[in-house]
Amino acid sequence: MTHSQHPHGQHPHGQHPHEHGATSSHGHTHGHGHSHDPSDDERMAEMLDMDATLQAAHLAEITDWVAGLGGAPETIVDLGSGTGTGTLALAERFEKATVFAVDNSEHMLGRLAAKAEARGLDGRVVGVHADLDAQWPPVGTAGLVWAASSIHHVANPDKVFAEVFAALNPGGLFAVIEMDSFPRFLPDDIGWGEPGLEERCHRLIDAQGWNSHPDWQEQLEAAGFEVEQRAFAYELAPEPAVMAPYAQLWLGRTRTGLEDKLSPGDLASIDALLDTENPAGLEHRTDLVLRGSRTVWAARRR
Ligand SMILES: C[S@@+](CC[C@H](N)C(=O)[O-])C[C@H]1O[C@@H](n2cnc3c(N)ncnc32)[C@H](O)[C@@H]1O
């Protein structure tokens, strides 16, 4: 089930905390005013779903840690739930909890609802269409609030931190999760062009401010939380049939976003990797290793 806090797009929005280029986290175009272009949402949703499949074990490590710290919450709120990677993992991890999935994209919430139903979790998963830049959604009090790769999207994180603090039961936990960088998967030397292609792409990505976020510790403490943080690294080599579409999507979005920043040589190297006919392209490579890390801030309301 899904309930709307307000009709989509009705609220004016403040300045976004950082600029996004052509694409932002997960290659998502993110303009001010949160106008959700359905094709952008669709691309981002595809990416999020692939993340969920590929990084299930990594996510389980994080939910295990949070469960160890957070006990057995009856009510969980997932802020910026996307297609439900966290929501569904949490609903499965905490078998008695009701999980409210809050997002300002109806498209994401629609996909999430379908997945919840397919897994038989729809009785405990509630989609809430709401804009975190406007008022706090009507979710009641919670034992656990989760926000993965979403806080850097909101206009005023301090406002959200204060609202989460007020919504948590005493002793409750707020888990803020961010990617330390976009995933990497290429070897340093891909066999042609100048070695270090992925490194150069990542430097440019960082310079664009995509996915950029501060260390949230200080702001969380200022909101009244006691905070501990931990980094979770992952490194996996899924079979090419699983890895290739993910790598194609990421590198394709990287190319689009950095088209006017990369050297002609690097653009040609990327095109060769994306070329599905190329026997050494992403589609056929066996040397792709997906790696990255996330930081989790576990913030407790005493
Ligand atoms: C990068 S995605 C992360 C999705 C999910 N948490 C995950 O880890 O897969 C960010 C999500 O936050 C949502 N979002 C961004 N700004 C928002 C806002 N102001 N209010 C509610 N949701 C927002 C987007 O629609 C998107 O689904």
mmCIF file of C-alpha atoms and ligand atoms in Angstrom:
data_model
loop_
_atom_site.group_PDB
_atom_site.id
_atom_site.type_symbol
_atom_site.label_atom_id
_atom_site.label_comp_id
_atom_site.label_asym_id
_atom_site.label_seq_id
_atom_site.Cartn_x
_atom_site.Cartn_y
_atom_site.Cartn_z
ATOM 1 C CA MET A 1 0.000 0.000 0.000
ATOM 2 C CA THR A 2 1.091 3.532 -0.623
ATOM 3 C CA HIS A 3 -0.207 6.729 0.846
ATOM 4 C CA SER A 4 0.561 10.217 -0.292
ATOM 5 C CA GLN A 5 1.481 13.005 2.031
ATOM 6 C CA HIS A 6 0.916 15.504 -0.751
ATOM 7 C CA PRO A 7 0.386 15.524 -4.468
ATOM 8 C CA HIS A 8 3.763 15.162 -6.127
ATOM 9 C CA GLY A 9 5.697 18.310 -6.909
ATOM 10 C CA GLN A 10 3.487 20.717 -4.999
ATOM 11 C CA HIS A 11 6.091 22.105 -2.660
ATOM 12 C CA PRO A 12 8.729 24.653 -3.437
ATOM 13 C CA HIS A 13 12.227 23.485 -2.616
ATOM 14 C CA GLY A 14 15.280 25.118 -1.162
ATOM 15 C CA GLN A 15 18.716 25.203 -2.662
ATOM 16 C CA HIS A 16 20.279 21.810 -3.056
ATOM 17 C CA PRO A 17 23.312 21.388 -0.815
ATOM 18 C CA HIS A 18 25.640 20.666 -3.685
ATOM 19 C CA GLU A 19 25.589 20.857 -7.410
ATOM 20 C CA HIS A 20 24.969 17.802 -9.469
ATOM 21 C CA GLY A 21 26.241 17.636 -12.996
ATOM 22 C CA ALA A 22 24.460 15.820 -15.777
ATOM 23 C CA THR A 23 24.117 12.872 -13.472
ATOM 24 C CA SER A 24 24.375 12.399 -9.759
ATOM 25 C CA SER A 25 24.440 9.413 -7.452
ATOM 26 C CA HIS A 26 23.707 6.346 -9.515
ATOM 27 C CA GLY A 27 23.794 8.496 -12.591
ATOM 28 C CA HIS A 28 20.495 10.049 -11.675
ATOM 29 C CA THR A 29 19.714 13.462 -13.093
ATOM 30 C CA HIS A 30 18.724 15.532 -10.147
ATOM 31 C CA GLY A 31 17.450 18.998 -10.856
ATOM 32 C CA HIS A 32 16.259 21.476 -8.311
ATOM 33 C CA GLY A 33 12.557 21.229 -7.778
ATOM 34 C CA HIS A 34 12.735 17.430 -7.754
ATOM 35 C CA SER A 35 10.951 17.107 -11.048
ATOM 36 C CA HIS A 36 11.146 13.393 -11.556
ATOM 37 C CA ASP A 37 11.679 12.713 -15.226
ATOM 38 C CA PRO A 38 10.214 9.211 -15.645
ATOM 39 C CA SER A 39 13.079 8.046 -17.863
ATOM 40 C CA ASP A 40 15.664 9.249 -15.318
ATOM 41 C CA ASP A 41 13.761 7.535 -12.560
ATOM 42 C CA GLU A 42 13.609 4.387 -14.653
ATOM 43 C CA ARG A 43 17.387 4.407 -15.262
ATOM 44 C CA MET A 44 18.103 5.060 -11.610
ATOM 45 C CA ALA A 45 15.637 2.373 -10.566
ATOM 46 C CA GLU A 46 17.372 -0.141 -12.841
ATOM 47 C CA MET A 47 20.714 0.750 -11.295
ATOM 48 C CA LEU A 48 19.359 0.488 -7.750
ATOM 49 C CA ASP A 49 17.833 -2.916 -8.501
ATOM 50 C CA MET A 50 21.146 -4.186 -9.867
ATOM 51 C CA ASP A 51 22.931 -2.828 -6.787
ATOM 52 C CA ALA A 52 20.467 -4.716 -4.620
ATOM 53 C CA THR A 53 21.100 -7.994 -6.438
ATOM 54 C CA LEU A 54 24.857 -7.697 -6.627
ATOM 55 C CA GLN A 55 25.425 -6.279 -3.193
ATOM 56 C CA ALA A 56 22.984 -8.333 -1.143
ATOM 57 C CA ALA A 57 25.740 -9.859 1.016
ATOM 58 C CA HIS A 58 27.368 -6.455 1.583
ATOM 59 C CA LEU A 59 24.002 -5.035 2.619
ATOM 60 C CA ALA A 60 23.386 -7.996 4.939
ATOM 61 C CA GLU A 61 26.676 -7.205 6.694
ATOM 62 C CA ILE A 62 25.397 -3.678 7.324
ATOM 63 C CA THR A 63 21.917 -4.719 8.485
ATOM 64 C CA ASP A 64 23.537 -7.309 10.802
ATOM 65 C CA TRP A 65 25.690 -4.624 12.397
ATOM 66 C CA VAL A 66 22.725 -2.291 12.768
ATOM 67 C CA ALA A 67 20.588 -5.105 14.204
ATOM 68 C CA GLY A 68 23.329 -5.823 16.748
ATOM 69 C CA LEU A 69 23.231 -2.190 17.852
ATOM 70 C CA GLY A 70 19.531 -1.565 17.504
ATOM 71 C CA GLY A 71 17.642 -4.482 19.058
ATOM 72 C CA ALA A 72 14.214 -5.289 17.681
ATOM 73 C CA PRO A 73 12.402 -2.196 16.419
ATOM 74 C CA GLU A 74 8.661 -2.497 15.839
ATOM 75 C CA THR A 75 8.604 0.423 13.434
ATOM 76 C CA ILE A 76 11.308 1.225 10.895
ATOM 77 C CA VAL A 77 11.431 4.194 8.536
ATOM 78 C CA ASP A 78 13.538 4.078 5.352
ATOM 79 C CA LEU A 79 14.204 7.629 4.109
ATOM 80 C CA GLY A 80 14.723 7.948 0.353
ATOM 81 C CA SER A 81 13.918 4.276 -0.060
ATOM 82 C CA GLY A 82 14.317 4.146 -3.846
ATOM 83 C CA THR A 83 13.207 0.785 -5.172
ATOM 84 C CA GLY A 84 13.415 -0.750 -1.717
ATOM 85 C CA THR A 85 16.891 -2.247 -1.389
ATOM 86 C CA GLY A 86 17.059 -1.259 2.260
ATOM 87 C CA THR A 87 13.325 -1.452 2.962
ATOM 88 C CA LEU A 88 13.032 -5.092 1.917
ATOM 89 C CA ALA A 89 16.323 -6.148 3.520
ATOM 90 C CA LEU A 90 15.126 -4.551 6.763
ATOM 91 C CA ALA A 91 11.647 -6.109 6.536
ATOM 92 C CA GLU A 92 13.303 -9.497 6.102
ATOM 93 C CA ARG A 93 15.902 -8.888 8.823
ATOM 94 C CA PHE A 94 13.346 -7.625 11.374
ATOM 95 C CA GLU A 95 10.532 -10.114 10.906
ATOM 96 C CA LYS A 96 7.958 -8.392 13.080
ATOM 97 C CA ALA A 97 8.608 -4.791 12.106
ATOM 98 C CA THR A 98 6.479 -2.537 9.946
ATOM 99 C CA VAL A 99 8.692 -0.638 7.512
ATOM 100 C CA PHE A 100 7.666 2.751 6.139
ATOM 101 C CA ALA A 101 9.419 3.492 2.846
ATOM 102 C CA VAL A 102 9.536 7.239 2.246
ATOM 103 C CA ASP A 103 10.391 8.637 -1.183
ATOM 104 C CA ASN A 104 9.374 11.588 -3.331
ATOM 105 C CA SER A 105 9.298 9.464 -6.480
ATOM 106 C CA GLU A 106 6.097 7.596 -7.176
ATOM 107 C CA HIS A 107 7.948 5.533 -9.736
ATOM 108 C CA MET A 108 10.364 4.199 -7.103
ATOM 109 C CA LEU A 109 7.523 3.512 -4.675
ATOM 110 C CA GLY A 110 5.580 1.646 -7.374
ATOM 111 C CA ARG A 111 8.507 -0.675 -8.051
ATOM 112 C CA LEU A 112 9.038 -1.125 -4.319
ATOM 113 C CA ALA A 113 5.385 -2.072 -3.744
ATOM 114 C CA ALA A 114 5.508 -4.682 -6.516
ATOM 115 C CA LYS A 115 8.647 -6.237 -5.037
ATOM 116 C CA ALA A 116 7.224 -6.216 -1.519
ATOM 117 C CA GLU A 117 4.133 -8.018 -2.781
ATOM 118 C CA ALA A 118 6.176 -10.574 -4.719
ATOM 119 C CA ARG A 119 8.106 -11.390 -1.526
ATOM 120 C CA GLY A 120 4.981 -11.556 0.588
ATOM 121 C CA LEU A 121 6.080 -8.521 2.591
ATOM 122 C CA ASP A 122 3.375 -6.099 1.495
ATOM 123 C CA GLY A 123 1.511 -6.461 4.794
ATOM 124 C CA ARG A 124 4.488 -4.938 6.643
ATOM 125 C CA VAL A 125 5.850 -2.526 4.041
ATOM 126 C CA VAL A 126 4.112 0.834 3.642
ATOM 127 C CA GLY A 127 5.112 3.231 0.870
ATOM 128 C CA VAL A 128 4.875 6.901 1.814
ATOM 129 C CA HIS A 129 5.049 9.449 -0.960
ATOM 130 C CA ALA A 130 6.612 12.491 0.680
ATOM 131 C CA ASP A 131 9.254 15.108 0.119
ATOM 132 C CA LEU A 132 11.802 15.293 2.921
ATOM 133 C CA ASP A 133 12.486 18.909 1.974
ATOM 134 C CA ALA A 134 8.908 19.685 3.008
ATOM 135 C CA GLN A 135 7.299 18.469 6.215
ATOM 136 C CA TRP A 136 8.156 15.248 8.036
ATOM 137 C CA PRO A 137 5.972 12.361 6.794
ATOM 138 C CA PRO A 138 3.210 10.923 8.990
ATOM 139 C CA VAL A 139 4.968 7.768 10.126
ATOM 140 C CA GLY A 140 4.592 7.972 13.896
ATOM 141 C CA THR A 141 7.446 7.057 16.207
ATOM 142 C CA ALA A 142 10.146 4.621 15.171
ATOM 143 C CA GLY A 143 12.759 2.339 16.720
ATOM 144 C CA LEU A 144 15.025 2.494 13.662
ATOM 145 C CA VAL A 145 15.386 5.067 10.893
ATOM 146 C CA TRP A 146 17.531 4.147 7.878
ATOM 147 C CA ALA A 147 18.777 6.526 5.179
ATOM 148 C CA ALA A 148 21.003 5.038 2.473
ATOM 149 C CA SER A 149 22.515 7.298 -0.204
ATOM 150 C CA SER A 150 19.682 9.727 0.356
ATOM 151 C CA ILE A 151 20.721 12.339 2.927
ATOM 152 C CA HIS A 152 23.120 13.967 0.463
ATOM 153 C CA HIS A 153 20.084 14.582 -1.771
ATOM 154 C CA VAL A 154 18.049 16.594 0.713
ATOM 155 C CA ALA A 155 18.225 20.384 0.810
ATOM 156 C CA ASN A 156 18.647 20.678 4.568
ATOM 157 C CA PRO A 157 20.149 17.624 6.286
ATOM 158 C CA ASP A 158 20.137 19.371 9.693
ATOM 159 C CA LYS A 159 16.358 19.774 9.476
ATOM 160 C CA VAL A 160 15.966 16.065 8.642
ATOM 161 C CA PHE A 161 18.358 15.047 11.447
ATOM 162 C CA ALA A 162 16.291 17.044 13.959
ATOM 163 C CA GLU A 163 13.070 15.482 12.626
ATOM 164 C CA VAL A 164 14.517 11.981 12.849
ATOM 165 C CA PHE A 165 15.681 12.656 16.413
ATOM 166 C CA ALA A 166 12.164 13.763 17.374
ATOM 167 C CA ALA A 167 10.585 10.733 15.641
ATOM 168 C CA LEU A 168 12.825 8.137 17.312
ATOM 169 C CA ASN A 169 11.894 6.386 20.531
ATOM 170 C CA PRO A 170 14.475 6.911 23.294
ATOM 171 C CA GLY A 171 17.234 4.377 22.638
ATOM 172 C CA GLY A 172 16.291 4.286 18.954
ATOM 173 C CA LEU A 173 18.852 4.217 16.173
ATOM 174 C CA PHE A 174 19.343 6.265 13.014
ATOM 175 C CA ALA A 175 21.561 4.566 10.412
ATOM 176 C CA VAL A 176 22.932 6.940 7.791
ATOM 177 C CA ILE A 177 24.691 5.183 4.932
ATOM 178 C CA GLU A 178 26.679 6.699 2.089
ATOM 179 C CA MET A 179 28.842 5.273 -0.669
ATOM 180 C CA ASP A 180 32.475 6.313 -0.170
ATOM 181 C CA SER A 181 32.820 6.455 -3.933
ATOM 182 C CA PHE A 182 31.065 5.046 -6.947
ATOM 183 C CA PRO A 183 31.790 1.359 -7.534
ATOM 184 C CA ARG A 184 34.934 0.373 -9.412
ATOM 185 C CA PHE A 185 35.208 -2.674 -11.596
ATOM 186 C CA LEU A 186 37.945 -2.197 -14.222
ATOM 187 C CA PRO A 187 41.546 -3.392 -13.985
ATOM 188 C CA ASP A 188 44.126 -0.604 -14.017
ATOM 189 C CA ASP A 189 45.306 -1.718 -17.451
ATOM 190 C CA ILE A 190 42.409 -2.691 -19.696
ATOM 191 C CA GLY A 191 44.752 -3.768 -22.483
ATOM 192 C CA TRP A 192 44.677 -0.604 -24.573
ATOM 193 C CA GLY A 193 44.945 3.139 -24.053
ATOM 194 C CA GLU A 194 46.704 4.753 -21.105
ATOM 195 C CA PRO A 195 46.449 2.692 -17.888
ATOM 196 C CA GLY A 196 44.414 4.216 -15.050
ATOM 197 C CA LEU A 197 41.221 4.961 -17.035
ATOM 198 C CA GLU A 198 38.863 4.219 -14.156
ATOM 199 C CA GLU A 199 40.977 6.263 -11.726
ATOM 200 C CA ARG A 200 40.828 9.263 -14.060
ATOM 201 C CA CYS A 201 37.048 8.876 -14.416
ATOM 202 C CA HIS A 202 36.670 8.765 -10.638
ATOM 203 C CA ARG A 203 38.764 11.884 -10.160
ATOM 204 C CA LEU A 204 36.487 13.720 -12.602
ATOM 205 C CA ILE A 205 33.379 12.278 -10.942
ATOM 206 C CA ASP A 206 34.622 13.515 -7.557
ATOM 207 C CA ALA A 207 35.371 16.941 -9.033
ATOM 208 C CA GLN A 208 31.731 17.141 -10.233
ATOM 209 C CA GLY A 209 30.549 16.595 -6.670
ATOM 210 C CA TRP A 210 28.390 13.616 -7.606
ATOM 211 C CA ASN A 211 27.506 11.603 -4.520
ATOM 212 C CA SER A 212 29.544 14.087 -2.479
ATOM 213 C CA HIS A 213 28.724 14.271 1.199
ATOM 214 C CA PRO A 214 30.487 15.422 4.338
ATOM 215 C CA ASP A 215 31.391 13.233 7.279
ATOM 216 C CA TRP A 216 27.921 13.419 8.903
ATOM 217 C CA GLN A 217 29.279 12.785 12.425
ATOM 218 C CA GLU A 218 29.398 16.393 13.603
ATOM 219 C CA GLN A 219 25.972 17.344 12.282
ATOM 220 C CA LEU A 220 24.438 14.219 13.801
ATOM 221 C CA GLU A 221 26.028 15.015 17.153
ATOM 222 C CA ALA A 222 24.754 18.596 16.910
ATOM 223 C CA ALA A 223 21.249 17.154 16.471
ATOM 224 C CA GLY A 224 21.684 15.329 19.793
ATOM 225 C CA PHE A 225 22.766 11.854 18.649
ATOM 226 C CA GLU A 226 25.559 9.686 20.024
ATOM 227 C CA VAL A 227 27.368 8.488 16.940
ATOM 228 C CA GLU A 228 29.699 5.684 15.953
ATOM 229 C CA GLN A 229 30.779 5.073 12.402
ATOM 230 C CA ARG A 230 32.143 2.137 10.496
ATOM 231 C CA ALA A 231 33.243 1.487 6.914
ATOM 232 C CA PHE A 232 32.140 -1.635 5.064
ATOM 233 C CA ALA A 233 34.184 -2.630 2.019
ATOM 234 C CA TYR A 234 33.107 -5.069 -0.659
ATOM 235 C CA GLU A 235 34.966 -6.847 -3.432
ATOM 236 C CA LEU A 236 33.176 -9.339 -5.614
ATOM 237 C CA ALA A 237 33.597 -10.995 -8.951
ATOM 238 C CA PRO A 238 30.157 -12.034 -10.140
ATOM 239 C CA GLU A 239 29.881 -14.093 -13.287
ATOM 240 C CA PRO A 240 30.057 -12.060 -16.522
ATOM 241 C CA ALA A 241 26.326 -12.509 -17.260
ATOM 242 C CA VAL A 242 25.524 -10.646 -14.017
ATOM 243 C CA MET A 243 28.472 -8.257 -14.025
ATOM 244 C CA ALA A 244 28.346 -7.096 -17.654
ATOM 245 C CA PRO A 245 24.940 -5.320 -17.664
ATOM 246 C CA TYR A 246 25.845 -3.531 -14.425
ATOM 247 C CA ALA A 247 29.229 -2.450 -15.757
ATOM 248 C CA GLN A 248 27.617 -1.339 -19.044
ATOM 249 C CA LEU A 249 25.114 0.799 -17.188
ATOM 250 C CA TRP A 250 27.699 2.422 -14.919
ATOM 251 C CA LEU A 251 30.263 3.071 -17.613
ATOM 252 C CA GLY A 252 27.583 4.292 -20.025
ATOM 253 C CA ARG A 253 26.356 6.826 -17.465
ATOM 254 C CA THR A 254 29.951 7.815 -16.669
ATOM 255 C CA ARG A 255 30.595 8.440 -20.354
ATOM 256 C CA THR A 256 27.442 10.539 -20.775
ATOM 257 C CA GLY A 257 28.206 12.607 -17.691
ATOM 258 C CA LEU A 258 31.896 13.147 -18.475
ATOM 259 C CA GLU A 259 31.686 13.419 -22.249
ATOM 260 C CA ASP A 260 33.048 16.973 -22.337
ATOM 261 C CA LYS A 261 35.672 16.329 -19.636
ATOM 262 C CA LEU A 262 37.439 13.158 -20.744
ATOM 263 C CA SER A 263 40.291 13.154 -23.283
ATOM 264 C CA PRO A 264 39.502 11.823 -26.784
ATOM 265 C CA GLY A 265 41.761 8.846 -26.011
ATOM 266 C CA ASP A 266 39.832 7.958 -22.842
ATOM 267 C CA LEU A 267 36.484 8.388 -24.609
ATOM 268 C CA ALA A 268 37.670 6.012 -27.335
ATOM 269 C CA SER A 269 38.799 3.518 -24.681
ATOM 270 C CA ILE A 270 35.380 3.677 -23.008
ATOM 271 C CA ASP A 271 33.620 3.239 -26.353
ATOM 272 C CA ALA A 272 35.690 0.133 -27.012
ATOM 273 C CA LEU A 273 34.732 -1.236 -23.579
ATOM 274 C CA LEU A 274 31.038 -0.510 -24.192
ATOM 275 C CA ASP A 275 31.114 -2.072 -27.674
ATOM 276 C CA THR A 276 29.219 -5.343 -27.282
ATOM 277 C CA GLU A 277 30.875 -6.712 -30.460
ATOM 278 C CA ASN A 278 34.364 -6.159 -29.048
ATOM 279 C CA PRO A 279 35.695 -9.497 -27.711
ATOM 280 C CA ALA A 280 37.646 -7.519 -25.067
ATOM 281 C CA GLY A 281 34.657 -5.280 -24.229
ATOM 282 C CA LEU A 282 32.778 -5.365 -20.909
ATOM 283 C CA GLU A 283 30.324 -7.917 -22.246
ATOM 284 C CA HIS A 284 33.026 -10.583 -22.598
ATOM 285 C CA ARG A 285 35.605 -9.759 -19.944
ATOM 286 C CA THR A 286 36.340 -12.071 -17.066
ATOM 287 C CA ASP A 287 38.627 -9.661 -15.187
ATOM 288 C CA LEU A 288 35.976 -7.296 -13.801
ATOM 289 C CA VAL A 289 36.002 -7.081 -10.013
ATOM 290 C CA LEU A 290 33.339 -4.972 -8.368
ATOM 291 C CA ARG A 291 34.749 -3.071 -5.409
ATOM 292 C CA GLY A 292 33.908 -0.150 -3.208
ATOM 293 C CA SER A 293 32.878 0.722 0.307
ATOM 294 C CA ARG A 294 30.173 2.403 2.297
ATOM 295 C CA THR A 295 30.337 4.329 5.547
ATOM 296 C CA VAL A 296 27.593 3.834 8.117
ATOM 297 C CA TRP A 297 26.949 6.361 10.867
ATOM 298 C CA ALA A 298 25.008 4.642 13.648
ATOM 299 C CA ALA A 299 23.398 7.517 15.552
ATOM 300 C CA ARG A 300 21.593 6.742 18.784
ATOM 301 C CA ARG A 301 19.008 8.831 20.553
ATOM 302 C CA ARG A 302 19.648 8.289 24.261
HETATM 303 C C1 LIG B 1 20.442 7.175 -4.565
HETATM 304 S S1 LIG B 1 18.783 6.770 -4.222
HETATM 305 C C2 LIG B 1 18.993 5.641 -2.879
HETATM 306 C C3 LIG B 1 17.862 4.661 -2.780
HETATM 307 C C4 LIG B 1 17.968 3.617 -1.681
HETATM 308 N N1 LIG B 1 18.033 4.204 -0.366
HETATM 309 C C5 LIG B 1 19.140 2.691 -1.915
HETATM 310 O O1 LIG B 1 20.082 2.714 -1.136
HETATM 311 O O2 LIG B 1 19.101 1.918 -2.885
HETATM 312 C C6 LIG B 1 18.129 8.222 -3.451
HETATM 313 C C7 LIG B 1 16.624 8.191 -3.266
HETATM 314 O O3 LIG B 1 16.237 9.313 -2.483
HETATM 315 C C8 LIG B 1 15.050 9.856 -3.019
HETATM 316 N N2 LIG B 1 14.994 11.280 -2.648
HETATM 317 C C9 LIG B 1 15.843 12.257 -3.024
HETATM 318 N N3 LIG B 1 15.473 13.441 -2.488
HETATM 319 C C10 LIG B 1 14.355 13.204 -1.748
HETATM 320 C C11 LIG B 1 13.492 14.030 -0.968
HETATM 321 N N4 LIG B 1 13.702 15.339 -0.852
HETATM 322 N N5 LIG B 1 12.436 13.462 -0.351
HETATM 323 C C12 LIG B 1 12.206 12.130 -0.460
HETATM 324 N N6 LIG B 1 13.000 11.296 -1.188
HETATM 325 C C13 LIG B 1 14.057 11.817 -1.833
HETATM 326 C C14 LIG B 1 15.171 9.620 -4.522
HETATM 327 O O4 LIG B 1 13.909 9.634 -5.180
HETATM 328 C C15 LIG B 1 15.832 8.252 -4.563
HETATM 329 O O5 LIG B 1 14.897 7.216 -4.609
#
